[in-house]
Tab-separated table of C-alpha atoms and ligand atoms in Angstrom:
chain	number	residue	atom	x	y	z
U	30	MET	CA	121.589	79.886	148.190
U	31	SER	CA	122.326	79.355	144.542
U	32	LYS	CA	119.646	80.099	141.988
U	33	THR	CA	118.131	77.446	139.735
U	34	ILE	CA	117.734	78.245	136.048
U	35	LEU	CA	115.600	76.261	133.619
U	36	VAL	CA	117.346	76.166	130.237
U	37	THR	CA	115.078	75.047	127.391
U	38	GLY	CA	117.093	73.838	124.401
U	39	GLY	CA	120.035	73.445	126.801
U	40	THR	CA	121.742	70.614	124.903
U	41	GLY	CA	121.771	72.711	121.706
U	42	TYR	CA	124.592	74.897	120.406
U	43	ILE	CA	124.059	78.157	122.296
U	44	GLY	CA	122.234	76.455	125.180
U	45	SER	CA	125.114	74.087	126.008
U	46	HIS	CA	127.639	76.945	126.117
U	47	THR	CA	125.291	78.941	128.331
U	48	CYS	CA	124.870	75.975	130.704
U	49	VAL	CA	128.670	75.798	131.071
U	50	GLU	CA	128.890	79.499	131.963
U	51	LEU	CA	125.929	79.226	134.364
U	52	ILE	CA	127.400	76.243	136.206
U	53	GLN	CA	130.823	77.872	136.399
U	54	ALA	CA	129.186	80.975	137.893
U	55	GLY	CA	127.510	78.882	140.615
U	56	TYR	CA	123.977	78.502	139.233
U	57	GLU	CA	122.042	75.230	139.359
U	58	VAL	CA	120.902	74.235	135.891
U	59	VAL	CA	117.867	72.215	134.802
U	60	ILE	CA	117.774	71.403	131.079
U	61	VAL	CA	114.645	70.658	129.057
U	62	ASP	CA	115.273	69.471	125.490
U	63	ASN	CA	113.510	66.989	123.206
U	64	LEU	CA	116.864	66.173	121.508
U	65	TYR	CA	115.397	67.037	118.102
U	66	ASN	CA	118.601	68.858	117.121
U	67	SER	CA	121.092	67.785	119.774
U	68	SER	CA	122.447	64.750	121.542
U	69	LYS	CA	122.307	63.488	125.112
U	70	ALA	CA	126.089	63.085	124.906
U	71	VAL	CA	126.321	66.881	125.311
U	72	LEU	CA	125.419	66.427	129.005
U	73	LYS	CA	128.589	64.409	129.693
U	74	ARG	CA	130.628	66.976	127.776
U	75	ILE	CA	129.225	69.709	130.035
U	76	GLU	CA	130.177	67.544	133.014
U	77	THR	CA	133.724	67.083	131.706
U	78	ILE	CA	134.130	70.855	131.370
U	79	THR	CA	132.456	71.929	134.622
U	80	GLY	CA	132.552	68.875	136.910
U	81	VAL	CA	128.756	69.031	137.193
U	82	LEU	CA	126.262	66.859	135.317
U	83	PRO	CA	123.225	69.099	134.772
U	84	LYS	CA	119.760	67.810	135.629
U	85	PHE	CA	118.066	66.825	132.368
U	86	TYR	CA	114.497	66.220	131.220
U	87	GLN	CA	113.888	64.865	127.739
U	88	VAL	CA	110.677	66.835	127.333
U	89	ASP	CA	109.110	68.586	124.351
U	90	ILE	CA	107.890	72.083	125.214
U	91	LEU	CA	104.732	71.212	123.257
U	92	ASP	CA	104.037	68.623	125.995
U	93	ARG	CA	102.243	70.693	128.634
U	94	GLU	CA	102.137	67.867	131.191
U	95	GLY	CA	105.829	67.185	130.752
U	96	LEU	CA	106.582	70.860	131.410
U	97	GLU	CA	104.280	70.868	134.462
U	98	LYS	CA	106.298	68.028	135.957
U	99	VAL	CA	109.554	69.959	135.507
U	100	PHE	CA	108.084	73.015	137.258
U	101	GLU	CA	106.597	70.884	140.046
U	102	GLU	CA	109.818	69.007	140.718
U	103	ASN	CA	112.142	72.024	140.735
U	104	HIS	CA	112.132	75.373	142.466
U	105	LEU	CA	112.959	77.558	139.479
U	106	ASP	CA	114.149	81.157	139.780
U	107	ALA	CA	114.333	81.979	136.069
U	108	VAL	CA	114.060	80.533	132.574
U	109	ILE	CA	116.361	80.939	129.573
U	110	HIS	CA	114.372	79.900	126.526
U	111	PHE	CA	116.458	78.592	123.602
U	112	ALA	CA	114.268	75.693	122.416
U	113	GLY	CA	113.023	76.148	118.869
U	114	TYR	CA	113.597	75.443	115.211
U	115	LYS	CA	116.002	77.818	113.472
U	116	ALA	CA	116.456	77.063	109.761
U	117	VAL	CA	115.276	80.016	107.682
U	118	GLY	CA	114.900	78.116	104.385
U	119	GLU	CA	113.079	75.205	106.010
U	120	SER	CA	110.663	77.626	107.701
U	121	VAL	CA	109.552	78.860	104.273
U	122	LYS	CA	108.723	75.277	103.244
U	123	ILE	CA	107.011	74.120	106.462
U	124	PRO	CA	105.737	77.310	108.142
U	125	LEU	CA	103.039	75.593	110.211
U	126	THR	CA	105.615	73.315	111.814
U	127	TYR	CA	107.652	76.396	112.722
U	128	TYR	CA	104.645	78.250	114.165
U	129	GLN	CA	103.588	75.147	116.080
U	130	ASN	CA	106.984	74.561	117.661
U	131	ASN	CA	108.232	78.122	118.152
U	132	ILE	CA	104.905	79.790	119.021
U	133	ALA	CA	102.666	77.069	120.511
U	134	GLY	CA	105.618	75.535	122.382
U	135	SER	CA	106.628	78.936	123.758
U	136	LEU	CA	103.031	79.707	124.830
U	137	ASN	CA	103.006	76.455	126.830
U	138	LEU	CA	106.196	77.528	128.531
U	139	TYR	CA	104.969	81.054	129.351
U	140	GLU	CA	101.650	79.734	130.691
U	141	THR	CA	103.462	77.217	132.880
U	142	MET	CA	105.800	79.930	134.150
U	143	LYS	CA	102.875	82.170	135.095
U	144	LYS	CA	101.043	79.324	136.810
U	145	HIS	CA	104.114	78.501	138.904
U	146	HIS	CA	105.020	82.144	139.604
U	147	VAL	CA	108.322	81.982	137.743
U	148	TYR	CA	108.596	85.507	136.383
U	149	HIS	CA	112.152	85.979	135.121
U	150	LEU	CA	112.779	85.103	131.491
U	151	VAL	CA	115.570	85.543	128.967
U	152	PHE	CA	114.379	84.906	125.404
U	153	SER	CA	116.531	83.996	122.366
U	154	SER	CA	115.544	86.481	119.715
U	155	SER	CA	117.504	87.324	116.601
U	156	ALA	CA	118.770	90.212	114.508
U	157	THR	CA	116.424	88.806	111.868
U	158	VAL	CA	113.626	90.863	113.531
U	159	TYR	CA	115.197	93.989	111.966
U	160	GLY	CA	114.389	92.684	108.454
U	161	ASP	CA	116.398	94.650	105.885
U	162	PRO	CA	117.605	97.570	108.044
U	163	ALA	CA	117.670	101.050	106.541
U	164	SER	CA	121.173	101.612	107.945
U	165	VAL	CA	123.924	100.025	110.038
U	166	PRO	CA	124.870	99.743	112.868
U	167	ILE	CA	121.476	98.499	114.010
U	168	ARG	CA	119.970	99.959	117.178
U	169	GLU	CA	117.281	98.303	119.293
U	170	ASN	CA	114.734	101.012	118.447
U	171	PHE	CA	114.923	100.387	114.675
U	172	PRO	CA	111.636	99.314	113.025
U	173	LEU	CA	110.908	95.580	113.195
U	174	SER	CA	109.857	93.368	110.275
U	175	THR	CA	110.598	89.930	108.950
U	176	THR	CA	111.087	88.223	105.622
U	177	ASN	CA	110.478	84.552	106.507
U	178	PRO	CA	108.360	82.438	108.897
U	179	TYR	CA	111.304	81.718	111.210
U	180	GLY	CA	111.842	85.447	111.700
U	181	THR	CA	108.127	85.927	112.211
U	182	THR	CA	108.136	83.383	115.051
U	183	LYS	CA	110.796	85.514	116.777
U	184	LEU	CA	108.865	88.737	116.209
U	185	TYR	CA	105.586	87.192	117.447
U	186	ASN	CA	107.316	85.830	120.539
U	187	GLU	CA	108.626	89.313	121.249
U	188	GLN	CA	105.097	90.734	120.889
U	189	ILE	CA	103.541	87.995	123.048
U	190	LEU	CA	106.117	88.682	125.754
U	191	LYS	CA	105.508	92.447	125.565
U	192	ASP	CA	101.786	91.841	126.079
U	193	LEU	CA	102.525	89.455	128.936
U	194	ALA	CA	104.861	91.913	130.677
U	195	HIS	CA	102.278	94.685	130.319
U	196	SER	CA	99.502	92.477	131.699
U	197	ASP	CA	101.369	91.285	134.788
U	198	GLU	CA	103.856	93.539	136.527
U	199	ASN	CA	105.597	90.616	138.213
U	200	PHE	CA	107.305	89.686	134.959
U	201	SER	CA	110.862	90.674	134.171
U	202	ILE	CA	111.821	89.723	130.619
U	203	VAL	CA	114.943	90.321	128.538
U	204	LEU	CA	114.789	89.803	124.755
U	205	LEU	CA	118.293	89.103	123.463
U	206	ARG	CA	118.697	89.769	119.745
U	207	TYR	CA	121.683	87.695	118.649
U	208	PHE	CA	123.727	88.557	115.601
U	209	ASN	CA	125.738	85.646	114.063
U	210	PRO	CA	126.988	83.214	116.719
U	211	ILE	CA	130.044	81.151	115.718
U	212	GLY	CA	133.005	79.518	117.471
U	213	ALA	CA	132.990	76.900	120.188
U	214	HIS	CA	134.140	76.288	123.749
U	215	LYS	CA	137.940	76.321	123.967
U	216	SER	CA	137.954	72.702	125.206
U	217	GLY	CA	136.747	71.575	121.763
U	218	LEU	CA	134.123	69.441	123.543
U	219	ILE	CA	130.971	71.364	122.610
U	220	GLY	CA	130.114	73.326	119.487
U	221	GLU	CA	127.724	73.612	116.594
U	222	VAL	CA	126.673	70.364	114.912
U	223	PRO	CA	124.808	71.220	111.732
U	224	ASN	CA	122.109	68.883	110.497
U	225	GLY	CA	122.823	67.799	106.893
U	226	ILE	CA	124.285	70.378	104.501
U	227	PRO	CA	125.040	73.496	106.567
U	228	ASN	CA	123.044	76.627	105.730
U	229	ASN	CA	125.313	78.926	107.686
U	230	LEU	CA	128.680	80.214	106.588
U	231	LEU	CA	130.971	78.995	109.374
U	232	PRO	CA	129.906	75.350	109.550
U	233	TYR	CA	130.065	75.247	105.748
U	234	ILE	CA	133.610	76.638	105.654
U	235	ALA	CA	134.647	74.208	108.413
U	236	GLN	CA	133.371	71.275	106.349
U	237	VAL	CA	135.321	72.487	103.305
U	238	ALA	CA	138.440	72.746	105.479
U	239	ILE	CA	138.037	69.180	106.724
U	240	GLY	CA	137.409	67.835	103.212
U	241	LYS	CA	133.711	66.967	103.584
U	242	ARG	CA	132.693	69.550	100.948
U	243	GLU	CA	134.574	70.531	97.830
U	244	TYR	CA	134.215	74.309	97.881
U	245	LEU	CA	132.379	77.202	99.472
U	246	SER	CA	129.703	78.876	97.346
U	247	VAL	CA	129.959	82.605	98.025
U	248	PHE	CA	126.451	83.991	97.582
U	249	GLY	CA	127.086	87.108	95.495
U	250	ASN	CA	129.998	89.553	95.201
U	251	ASP	CA	128.052	92.534	93.913
U	252	TYR	CA	126.746	93.922	97.211
U	253	ASP	CA	127.635	97.449	98.222
U	254	THR	CA	130.197	96.280	100.801
U	255	VAL	CA	133.961	96.312	101.316
U	256	ASP	CA	134.588	93.518	98.764
U	257	GLY	CA	131.086	92.957	97.370
U	258	THR	CA	130.292	89.955	99.603
U	259	GLY	CA	127.781	89.970	102.493
U	260	VAL	CA	128.857	91.510	105.797
U	261	ARG	CA	127.734	90.140	109.186
U	262	ASP	CA	128.468	90.642	112.863
U	263	TYR	CA	129.991	87.310	113.946
U	264	ILE	CA	130.062	86.802	117.703
U	265	HIS	CA	131.836	84.097	119.707
U	266	VAL	CA	129.283	81.748	121.265
U	267	VAL	CA	131.051	81.970	124.654
U	268	ASP	CA	130.701	85.770	124.632
U	269	LEU	CA	127.052	85.272	123.715
U	270	ALA	CA	126.604	82.756	126.556
U	271	LYS	CA	128.087	85.230	129.044
U	272	GLY	CA	125.598	87.833	127.837
U	273	HIS	CA	122.806	85.576	129.155
U	274	LEU	CA	124.242	85.673	132.680
U	275	LYS	CA	124.306	89.469	132.495
U	276	ALA	CA	120.711	89.410	131.248
U	277	LEU	CA	119.666	87.308	134.270
U	278	GLU	CA	121.254	89.910	136.554
U	279	TYR	CA	119.490	92.684	134.634
U	280	ALA	CA	116.157	90.882	135.063
U	281	ASP	CA	116.830	90.723	138.826
U	282	LYS	CA	117.240	94.483	139.011
U	283	ARG	CA	114.107	95.601	137.207
U	284	LYS	CA	110.599	94.677	136.080
U	285	GLY	CA	109.009	94.838	132.636
U	286	ILE	CA	110.552	93.963	129.295
U	287	ASP	CA	113.548	95.192	127.335
U	288	ALA	CA	115.328	94.163	124.116
U	289	VAL	CA	119.118	94.144	123.796
U	290	ASN	CA	121.427	93.399	120.847
U	291	LEU	CA	124.215	90.869	121.388
U	292	GLY	CA	126.869	91.407	118.746
U	293	THR	CA	130.433	92.713	118.526
U	294	GLY	CA	129.621	95.861	116.564
U	295	HIS	CA	132.091	94.839	113.826
U	296	GLY	CA	131.145	93.479	110.417
U	297	TYR	CA	133.200	90.966	108.413
U	298	SER	CA	132.625	89.987	104.790
U	299	VAL	CA	132.286	86.405	103.571
U	300	LEU	CA	135.756	86.560	101.984
U	301	GLN	CA	137.292	88.042	105.139
U	302	VAL	CA	135.826	85.209	107.219
U	303	LYS	CA	137.039	82.647	104.692
U	304	ASP	CA	140.575	84.083	104.909
U	305	ALA	CA	140.497	84.168	108.733
U	306	PHE	CA	139.375	80.524	108.794
U	307	ALA	CA	142.068	79.483	106.300
U	308	LYS	CA	144.681	81.103	108.539
U	309	ALA	CA	143.290	79.524	111.725
U	310	SER	CA	143.092	76.032	110.224
U	311	GLY	CA	146.118	76.106	107.965
U	312	LYS	CA	143.841	74.752	105.210
U	313	GLU	CA	143.062	76.291	101.881
U	314	ILE	CA	139.361	77.052	101.450
U	315	ALA	CA	138.330	76.621	97.814
U	316	TYR	CA	135.455	78.870	96.794
U	317	LYS	CA	133.300	79.919	93.871
U	318	ILE	CA	131.270	83.080	93.487
U	319	VAL	CA	127.655	82.152	92.742
U	320	GLU	CA	124.295	83.974	92.588
U	321	ARG	CA	122.995	85.927	95.555
U	322	ARG	CA	120.912	83.846	97.993
U	323	PRO	CA	117.297	85.050	97.950
U	324	GLY	CA	116.359	86.995	101.073
U	325	ASP	CA	119.957	87.904	102.013
U	326	ILE	CA	120.837	91.464	102.939
U	327	ALA	CA	124.116	93.264	102.216
U	328	GLU	CA	125.178	94.293	105.699
U	329	CYS	CA	124.088	93.536	109.250
U	330	TYR	CA	125.952	94.563	112.381
U	331	ALA	CA	124.954	95.725	115.812
U	332	ASP	CA	125.112	98.954	117.695
U	333	THR	CA	126.335	97.503	120.983
U	334	SER	CA	126.023	100.566	123.205
U	335	LYS	CA	122.799	99.453	124.900
U	336	ALA	CA	124.306	96.084	125.899
U	337	LYS	CA	127.247	97.939	127.460
U	338	GLU	CA	124.987	100.377	129.236
U	339	VAL	CA	122.210	98.139	130.602
U	340	LEU	CA	123.945	94.756	130.868
U	341	GLY	CA	127.510	95.909	131.486
U	342	TRP	CA	128.486	93.395	128.786
U	343	GLN	CA	130.624	93.493	125.681
U	344	ALA	CA	132.092	90.835	123.427
U	345	GLU	CA	135.764	90.013	123.987
U	346	TYR	CA	136.820	87.443	121.399
U	347	ASP	CA	138.033	88.447	117.937
U	348	ILE	CA	137.395	86.775	114.580
U	349	GLU	CA	140.730	84.870	114.701
U	350	THR	CA	139.804	83.244	118.025
U	351	MET	CA	136.297	82.461	116.746
U	352	CYS	CA	137.773	80.654	113.724
U	353	GLN	CA	140.435	78.833	115.776
U	354	ASP	CA	137.797	77.586	118.229
U	355	SER	CA	135.400	76.545	115.441
U	356	TRP	CA	138.235	74.658	113.786
U	357	ARG	CA	139.279	72.895	117.002
U	358	PHE	CA	135.720	71.670	117.553
U	359	GLN	CA	135.283	70.625	113.920
U	360	SER	CA	138.570	68.723	113.741
U	361	GLN	CA	138.069	66.990	117.123
U	362	ASN	CA	134.453	66.027	116.324
U	363	PRO	CA	134.204	65.309	112.585
U	364	ASP	CA	131.081	63.207	113.175
U	365	GLY	CA	129.409	65.476	115.724
U	366	ILE	CA	128.913	64.880	119.447
U	367	ASN	CA	128.388	61.206	120.231
U	368	ASP	CA	128.750	58.989	123.304
K	551	NAD	P1	120.048	74.460	118.357
K	551	NAD	O1	119.167	73.811	117.361
K	551	NAD	O2	121.449	73.988	118.481
K	551	NAD	O3	119.387	74.399	119.815
K	551	NAD	C1	117.996	74.403	120.002
K	551	NAD	C2	117.648	73.240	120.907
K	551	NAD	O4	116.226	73.239	121.125
K	551	NAD	C3	118.002	71.873	120.293
K	551	NAD	O5	118.785	71.140	121.221
K	551	NAD	C4	116.650	71.215	120.033
K	551	NAD	O6	116.709	69.814	120.224
K	551	NAD	C5	115.765	71.898	121.064
K	551	NAD	N1	114.335	71.957	120.718
K	551	NAD	C6	113.769	72.338	119.544
K	551	NAD	N2	112.426	72.266	119.630
K	551	NAD	C7	112.134	71.807	120.880
K	551	NAD	C8	110.939	71.511	121.571
K	551	NAD	N3	109.743	71.629	120.988
K	551	NAD	N4	111.002	71.066	122.846
K	551	NAD	C9	112.206	70.904	123.470
K	551	NAD	N5	113.381	71.180	122.851
K	551	NAD	C10	113.350	71.619	121.576
K	551	NAD	O7	120.027	76.035	118.058
K	551	NAD	P2	120.930	77.219	118.621
K	551	NAD	O8	121.778	77.722	117.518
K	551	NAD	O9	121.541	76.831	119.899
K	551	NAD	O10	119.802	78.327	118.864
K	551	NAD	C11	119.197	78.503	120.120
K	551	NAD	C12	118.155	79.605	120.013
K	551	NAD	O11	118.778	80.805	119.553
K	551	NAD	C13	117.029	79.300	119.027
K	551	NAD	O12	115.819	79.789	119.565
K	551	NAD	C14	117.419	80.085	117.807
K	551	NAD	O13	116.311	80.433	117.028
K	551	NAD	C15	118.078	81.312	118.423
K	551	NAD	N6	119.029	81.974	117.525
K	551	NAD	C16	120.041	81.257	116.959
K	551	NAD	C17	120.918	81.883	116.072
K	551	NAD	C18	122.029	81.105	115.405
K	551	NAD	O14	122.558	81.576	114.396
K	551	NAD	N7	122.433	79.951	115.922
K	551	NAD	C19	120.762	83.251	115.781
K	551	NAD	C20	119.739	83.955	116.390
K	551	NAD	C21	118.871	83.306	117.266
K	552	UFG	N1	127.044	82.685	102.893
K	552	UFG	C1	127.706	82.268	101.761
K	552	UFG	N2	127.791	80.927	101.506
K	552	UFG	C2	127.247	79.986	102.336
K	552	UFG	C3	126.567	80.433	103.501
K	552	UFG	C4	126.468	81.779	103.751
K	552	UFG	O1	128.212	83.075	100.999
K	552	UFG	O2	127.346	78.781	102.040
K	552	UFG	C5	126.972	84.127	103.211
K	552	UFG	C6	125.572	84.694	103.239
K	552	UFG	O3	125.153	85.105	101.964
K	552	UFG	C7	125.726	85.852	104.234
K	552	UFG	C8	126.811	85.360	105.202
K	552	UFG	O4	127.484	84.311	104.509
K	552	UFG	O5	126.236	86.985	103.571
K	552	UFG	C9	126.226	84.789	106.493
K	552	UFG	O6	125.236	83.808	106.203
K	552	UFG	P1	124.640	82.835	107.326
K	552	UFG	O7	123.667	81.933	106.645
K	552	UFG	O8	125.736	82.215	108.108
K	552	UFG	O9	123.917	83.850	108.318
K	552	UFG	P2	122.714	84.871	108.045
K	552	UFG	O10	123.228	86.214	108.466
K	552	UFG	O11	122.165	84.739	106.712
K	552	UFG	O12	121.617	84.312	109.053
K	552	UFG	C10	121.889	84.230	110.453
K	552	UFG	C11	121.082	83.070	111.067
K	552	UFG	C12	119.595	83.358	110.987
K	552	UFG	C13	119.294	84.695	111.555
K	552	UFG	C14	120.144	85.763	110.908
K	552	UFG	C15	119.955	87.116	111.535
K	552	UFG	O13	121.334	81.870	110.372
K	552	UFG	O14	118.921	82.391	111.758
K	552	UFG	O15	121.536	85.422	111.058
K	552	UFG	O16	120.245	87.036	112.870
K	552	UFG	F1	117.994	84.978	111.340
């Protein structure tokens, strides 16, 4: 019998791609999302890609009764928990809102899981929990720290889940620390829809390419990197999604809690990404070098050996494919995902 997976935040960027991979692998999917940062139209897009319309609850994870109903009405085998707020800069301005949503909401979910004896969990963590790493590539056993409230909500969730796993040996939890997800499904039907002016590099470049923004501001070219601009480990969102299926299998095989990096292991600079995107889109990307962005680090890329070893997973798509797929989504959906 196929397994049923609850996907919180399942209409969002990474969640929707993961739902597609889950359905295509034969899982039943139940989505919980309050549609704060996504649209119901994503459900039909998932159906167009997979032939299956996922079961959907418009529920806020802060709503304990709403969550109860989902757990009562479905026999759930595992949870993948994506729901949360994710804007670093915004989290500095409204930290309590971030703690409320990302911590209190998650606590509701974990309590409901325990009550209903649903013990397998995959949690969306982030490379941000490594703070400013002393060296690269970053391994899972590096010291953890954060520089903003968003990052702190990820670190606290990790700690809460460690305590939970230690208190109850039924639990089997995988913390996935994502590096920089970009790209989109090859159909061009689902992808990242930034809210307002994009904070992240790829959606910003895509909007310059399509003519919505005049130029890219490159935040500093005096870092100690290949060309002075910031280096990150960009990973295709479909590779990332597939990593979640491997994490579910890993959770089936063992008990306790473990953290795993999901990245490619390769770093690209801002200017290298800009050039790759220009090539993929055939558009010139105007840019200006400006001041460093406060809080940014020079270089961040993953040591991927643990993911290979424990999950049997590694990223497959290269930066050219990531840019081509981002561009396809952006040009097919200039106004986002609507009915
Ligand atoms: P997203 O905003 O596209 O998806 C998150 C989804 O959660 C949205 O659909 C939103 O409506 C929903 N949501 C938010 N609060 C909710 C609540 N209280 N109840 C129900 N639904 C709620 O973001 P994403 O890029 O897909 O990120 C998914 C997860 O991965 C997040 O936890 C994020 O912090 C983490 N992550 C993202 C990145 C990245 O660069 N995108 C990097 C590292 C980690
Ligand atoms: N950058 C620019 N101009 C822009 C946007 C970004 O030059 O307009 C540069 C940044 O300075 C950085 C690189 O592009 O060097 C990547 O920046 P992003 O904002 O796309 O990504 P970050 O690595 O800063 O942050 C991402 C997620 C965070 C997460 C972090 C670590 O947005 O949520 O990775 O995982 F915490």
